[in-house]
Amino acid sequence: DTGVSQDPRHKITKRGQNVTFRCDPISEHNRLYWYRQTLGQGPEFLTYFQNEAQLEKSRLLSDRFSAERPKGSFSTLEIQRTEQGDSAMYLCASSLGSRFGAFFGQGTRLTVV
Amino acid sequence: AQSVSQHNHHVILSEAASLELGCNYSYGGTVNLFWYVQYPGQHLQLLLKYFSGDPLVKGIKGFEAEFIKSKFSFNLRKPSVQWSDTAEYFCAVNGFGNEKLTFGTGTRLTIIP
């Protein structure tokens, strides 16, 4: 499968713990995005990388969230000191550019208990 | 700020019926427009996109959408739906050169055999 790959698919964690998610984009795509989706809503933009540079961050991305894309390949999204409100589906996508549309992975479903 | 409205939250149709899902956007500039589909248990998939040229765009699986600039609309259509079209449909927009996609809240489509 040459699509966007995310790991893990599901994560259950206790409030206050740190979690890290990984995303492997489509290999020729230099743009990588993180979105968050909650029940009944469309995906909400979190952050965007072009190659290894993080070029835009949403106000939704509090100080507890950090994302990296070392070497412009895979990306990680870390949430520190998780809260119940962080429970959501975290989606990664990649693209060749804004007019091409983004290709999404299966997502990581986070449940904070 | 850009926004997307999808007024139909849940649409129920019989097989072979014609489909039209509404999408209106708000953005003060040139836009790229997208429809995504999410089949049960699967990831978001790009159905079709518009960025320039013919305002009537055709996508996969017999879907099409028409961009009407004066109405800020990008409605999705299909002349004859099938049971396999049961899914959630999301309209999305980004501004020209802007990587951030803004999604609507989605329309759940149920096709009755």
Short mmCIF file of C-alpha atoms in Angstrom, two decimals:
data_model
loop_
_atom_site.label_atom_id
_atom_site.label_comp_id
_atom_site.label_asym_id
_atom_site.label_seq_id
_atom_site.Cartn_x
_atom_site.Cartn_y
_atom_site.Cartn_z
CA ASP A 1 0.00 0.00 0.00
CA THR A 2 1.56 3.30 -1.07
CA GLY A 3 -0.93 5.55 0.70
CA VAL A 4 -0.50 7.58 3.88
CA SER A 5 0.23 5.34 6.84
CA GLN A 6 -0.47 6.19 10.47
CA ASP A 7 0.56 4.37 13.62
CA PRO A 8 -0.95 3.40 15.96
CA ARG A 9 -4.54 3.09 14.77
CA HIS A 10 -5.90 3.28 18.30
CA LYS A 11 -4.45 4.62 21.53
CA ILE A 12 -6.02 4.61 24.97
CA THR A 13 -4.16 6.60 27.57
CA LYS A 14 -4.69 7.92 31.06
CA ARG A 15 -5.13 11.62 31.60
CA GLY A 16 -1.78 13.30 32.15
CA GLN A 17 0.24 10.84 30.10
CA ASN A 18 2.18 11.76 26.96
CA VAL A 19 1.39 10.17 23.62
CA THR A 20 3.14 10.21 20.25
CA PHE A 21 1.69 9.39 16.86
CA ARG A 22 3.56 8.68 13.65
CA CYS A 23 2.66 9.44 10.05
CA ASP A 24 4.38 8.19 6.91
CA PRO A 25 3.24 10.24 3.90
CA ILE A 26 3.13 9.26 0.26
CA SER A 27 6.81 9.26 -0.65
CA GLU A 28 6.79 11.88 -3.40
CA HIS A 29 4.64 14.36 -1.43
CA ASN A 30 6.55 17.23 0.16
CA ARG A 31 3.53 18.63 2.04
CA LEU A 32 2.32 16.95 5.22
CA TYR A 33 -0.65 17.98 7.35
CA TRP A 34 -2.17 17.03 10.68
CA TYR A 35 -5.88 17.38 11.31
CA ARG A 36 -8.16 16.49 14.20
CA GLN A 37 -11.69 15.17 13.85
CA THR A 38 -14.32 14.78 16.54
CA LEU A 39 -17.69 13.09 16.26
CA GLY A 40 -20.11 14.90 13.99
CA GLN A 41 -17.54 17.36 12.76
CA GLY A 42 -15.31 17.68 9.74
CA PRO A 43 -11.54 17.52 10.12
CA GLU A 44 -9.94 20.62 11.69
CA PHE A 45 -6.51 21.78 10.60
CA LEU A 46 -3.73 21.55 13.18
CA THR A 47 -0.44 22.08 11.39
CA TYR A 48 1.39 21.83 8.07
CA PHE A 49 4.91 21.01 6.91
CA GLN A 50 6.60 21.65 3.64
CA ASN A 51 9.55 19.29 3.63
CA GLU A 52 10.98 19.58 7.15
CA ALA A 53 9.75 23.12 7.80
CA GLN A 54 6.63 23.63 9.92
CA LEU A 55 5.02 26.53 8.10
CA GLU A 56 1.65 26.94 9.80
CA LYS A 57 0.12 26.07 13.15
CA SER A 58 -3.51 26.41 14.15
CA ARG A 59 -4.56 28.13 17.34
CA LEU A 60 -6.06 24.72 18.21
CA LEU A 61 -2.49 23.50 18.69
CA SER A 62 -1.83 24.37 22.31
CA ASP A 63 1.62 24.34 23.91
CA ARG A 64 1.03 20.71 24.87
CA PHE A 65 1.10 19.72 21.21
CA SER A 66 4.26 19.48 19.17
CA ALA A 67 4.88 18.14 15.71
CA GLU A 68 8.07 17.35 13.87
CA ARG A 69 9.07 16.19 10.46
CA PRO A 70 12.78 15.43 10.59
CA LYS A 71 14.43 15.10 7.19
CA GLY A 72 11.15 15.90 5.48
CA SER A 73 9.93 12.32 5.52
CA PHE A 74 7.78 10.88 8.30
CA SER A 75 6.20 13.09 10.94
CA THR A 76 5.35 12.71 14.61
CA LEU A 77 2.69 14.45 16.65
CA GLU A 78 3.20 14.47 20.41
CA ILE A 79 0.63 15.45 22.99
CA GLN A 80 1.96 16.08 26.47
CA ARG A 81 -0.11 15.86 29.64
CA THR A 82 -3.16 14.58 27.81
CA GLU A 83 -6.61 15.82 28.78
CA GLN A 84 -10.02 14.26 28.15
CA GLY A 85 -10.73 16.97 25.61
CA ASP A 86 -7.87 15.64 23.49
CA SER A 87 -9.91 12.52 22.71
CA ALA A 88 -10.42 12.58 18.93
CA MET A 89 -9.33 11.07 15.66
CA TYR A 90 -5.96 12.47 14.58
CA LEU A 91 -5.57 12.48 10.82
CA CYS A 92 -2.45 12.85 8.76
CA ALA A 93 -2.49 13.82 5.11
CA SER A 94 0.04 14.54 2.41
CA SER A 95 -0.02 16.43 -0.86
CA LEU A 96 1.92 17.81 -3.79
CA GLY A 97 0.34 21.23 -3.23
CA SER A 98 -2.80 23.14 -2.31
CA ARG A 99 -4.61 22.69 -5.59
CA PHE A 100 -4.06 18.93 -5.78
CA GLY A 101 -5.99 18.01 -2.68
CA ALA A 102 -4.69 16.13 0.31
CA PHE A 103 -4.54 12.37 0.67
CA PHE A 104 -5.48 11.13 4.12
CA GLY A 105 -4.39 8.22 6.23
CA GLN A 106 -6.66 5.99 8.31
CA GLY A 107 -6.11 8.13 11.39
CA THR A 108 -5.17 7.44 15.00
CA ARG A 109 -8.10 7.34 17.39
CA LEU A 110 -7.06 8.69 20.79
CA THR A 111 -9.13 8.03 23.88
CA VAL A 112 -8.08 9.73 27.09
CA VAL A 113 -9.57 8.14 30.21
CA ALA B 1 -11.56 33.47 7.71
CA GLN B 2 -12.69 30.71 5.41
CA SER B 3 -15.72 28.56 6.25
CA VAL B 4 -17.82 25.85 4.65
CA SER B 5 -21.50 25.10 5.19
CA GLN B 6 -23.15 21.80 4.42
CA HIS B 7 -26.80 22.22 5.22
CA ASN B 8 -27.88 18.62 4.70
CA HIS B 9 -26.76 16.64 7.74
CA HIS B 10 -28.39 13.34 6.80
CA VAL B 11 -29.87 12.41 3.46
CA ILE B 12 -31.75 9.18 2.82
CA LEU B 13 -32.43 8.07 -0.73
CA SER B 14 -33.56 4.97 -2.54
CA GLU B 15 -31.30 3.33 -5.09
CA ALA B 16 -31.45 4.95 -8.54
CA ALA B 17 -32.59 8.28 -7.12
CA SER B 18 -30.71 11.41 -8.10
CA LEU B 19 -28.47 13.09 -5.56
CA GLU B 20 -27.52 16.68 -4.89
CA LEU B 21 -25.60 17.67 -1.75
CA GLY B 22 -25.22 21.33 -1.00
CA CYS B 23 -21.97 23.10 -0.17
CA ASN B 24 -21.51 26.83 0.34
CA TYR B 25 -18.23 28.45 1.25
CA SER B 26 -17.03 31.78 2.50
CA TYR B 27 -13.66 33.06 1.36
CA GLY B 28 -12.51 36.39 0.02
CA GLY B 29 -10.38 35.30 -2.90
CA THR B 30 -9.60 32.58 -5.40
CA VAL B 31 -10.43 29.15 -4.05
CA ASN B 32 -9.73 25.50 -4.61
CA LEU B 33 -12.74 23.30 -3.83
CA PHE B 34 -12.91 19.63 -2.95
CA TRP B 35 -15.35 16.88 -2.13
CA TYR B 36 -14.18 14.00 0.02
CA VAL B 37 -15.98 10.75 0.80
CA GLN B 38 -15.59 8.52 3.82
CA TYR B 39 -17.06 5.04 3.46
CA PRO B 40 -17.85 3.18 6.69
CA GLY B 41 -14.62 2.13 8.38
CA GLN B 42 -12.41 3.68 5.72
CA HIS B 43 -10.28 6.78 5.41
CA LEU B 44 -11.20 10.04 3.71
CA GLN B 45 -10.87 9.76 -0.05
CA LEU B 46 -10.74 12.57 -2.58
CA LEU B 47 -13.82 12.40 -4.79
CA LEU B 48 -13.19 15.41 -7.02
CA LYS B 49 -11.60 18.84 -7.06
CA TYR B 50 -11.89 22.21 -8.75
CA PHE B 51 -9.17 24.84 -9.01
CA SER B 52 -9.72 26.49 -12.40
CA GLY B 53 -11.27 26.07 -15.83
CA ASP B 54 -14.58 24.34 -16.53
CA PRO B 55 -16.78 24.89 -13.47
CA LEU B 56 -18.38 21.47 -13.96
CA VAL B 57 -15.94 18.87 -12.72
CA LYS B 58 -16.26 15.14 -12.89
CA GLY B 59 -14.88 12.80 -10.29
CA ILE B 60 -14.72 9.14 -9.55
CA LYS B 61 -17.70 6.80 -9.35
CA GLY B 62 -19.97 8.96 -11.51
CA PHE B 63 -19.97 12.00 -9.22
CA GLU B 64 -19.77 15.55 -10.50
CA ALA B 65 -19.83 19.00 -8.93
CA GLU B 66 -20.53 22.46 -10.23
CA PHE B 67 -18.73 25.58 -9.05
CA ILE B 68 -21.04 28.61 -9.13
CA LYS B 69 -18.88 31.57 -8.16
CA SER B 70 -21.78 34.01 -7.82
CA LYS B 71 -23.46 31.74 -5.28
CA PHE B 72 -20.25 30.64 -3.50
CA SER B 73 -21.47 27.10 -4.04
CA PHE B 74 -19.95 23.77 -5.03
CA ASN B 75 -22.77 21.24 -4.99
CA LEU B 76 -22.16 17.55 -5.49
CA ARG B 77 -24.40 15.58 -7.83
CA LYS B 78 -24.93 12.06 -9.05
CA PRO B 79 -27.73 11.12 -11.45
CA SER B 80 -28.40 7.66 -10.04
CA VAL B 81 -27.12 6.54 -6.65
CA GLN B 82 -26.22 3.00 -5.63
CA TRP B 83 -26.31 1.29 -2.26
CA SER B 84 -22.49 1.41 -2.26
CA ASP B 85 -22.64 5.23 -2.18
CA THR B 86 -23.68 5.06 1.47
CA ALA B 87 -21.01 7.15 3.17
CA GLU B 88 -20.24 10.51 4.71
CA TYR B 89 -19.43 13.32 2.29
CA PHE B 90 -17.33 16.35 3.17
CA CYS B 91 -16.92 19.55 1.21
CA ALA B 92 -13.64 21.43 1.72
CA VAL B 93 -12.02 24.65 0.56
CA ASN B 94 -8.64 26.29 0.60
CA GLY B 95 -7.54 29.61 -0.74
CA PHE B 96 -5.23 29.85 -3.72
CA GLY B 97 -1.73 29.16 -2.40
CA ASN B 98 -3.09 28.41 1.09
CA GLU B 99 -2.41 24.88 2.25
CA LYS B 100 -4.98 24.79 5.04
CA LEU B 101 -8.16 22.91 4.12
CA THR B 102 -11.37 23.99 5.83
CA PHE B 103 -14.02 21.28 5.93
CA GLY B 104 -17.76 21.38 6.34
CA THR B 105 -19.42 19.28 9.03
CA GLY B 106 -20.28 16.57 6.51
CA THR B 107 -23.45 15.00 5.10
CA ARG B 108 -24.29 11.44 5.94
CA LEU B 109 -25.82 9.72 2.93
CA THR B 110 -27.83 6.54 3.40
CA ILE B 111 -28.99 4.63 0.33
CA ILE B 112 -31.84 2.22 0.79
CA PRO B 113 -31.72 -0.82 -1.50
#
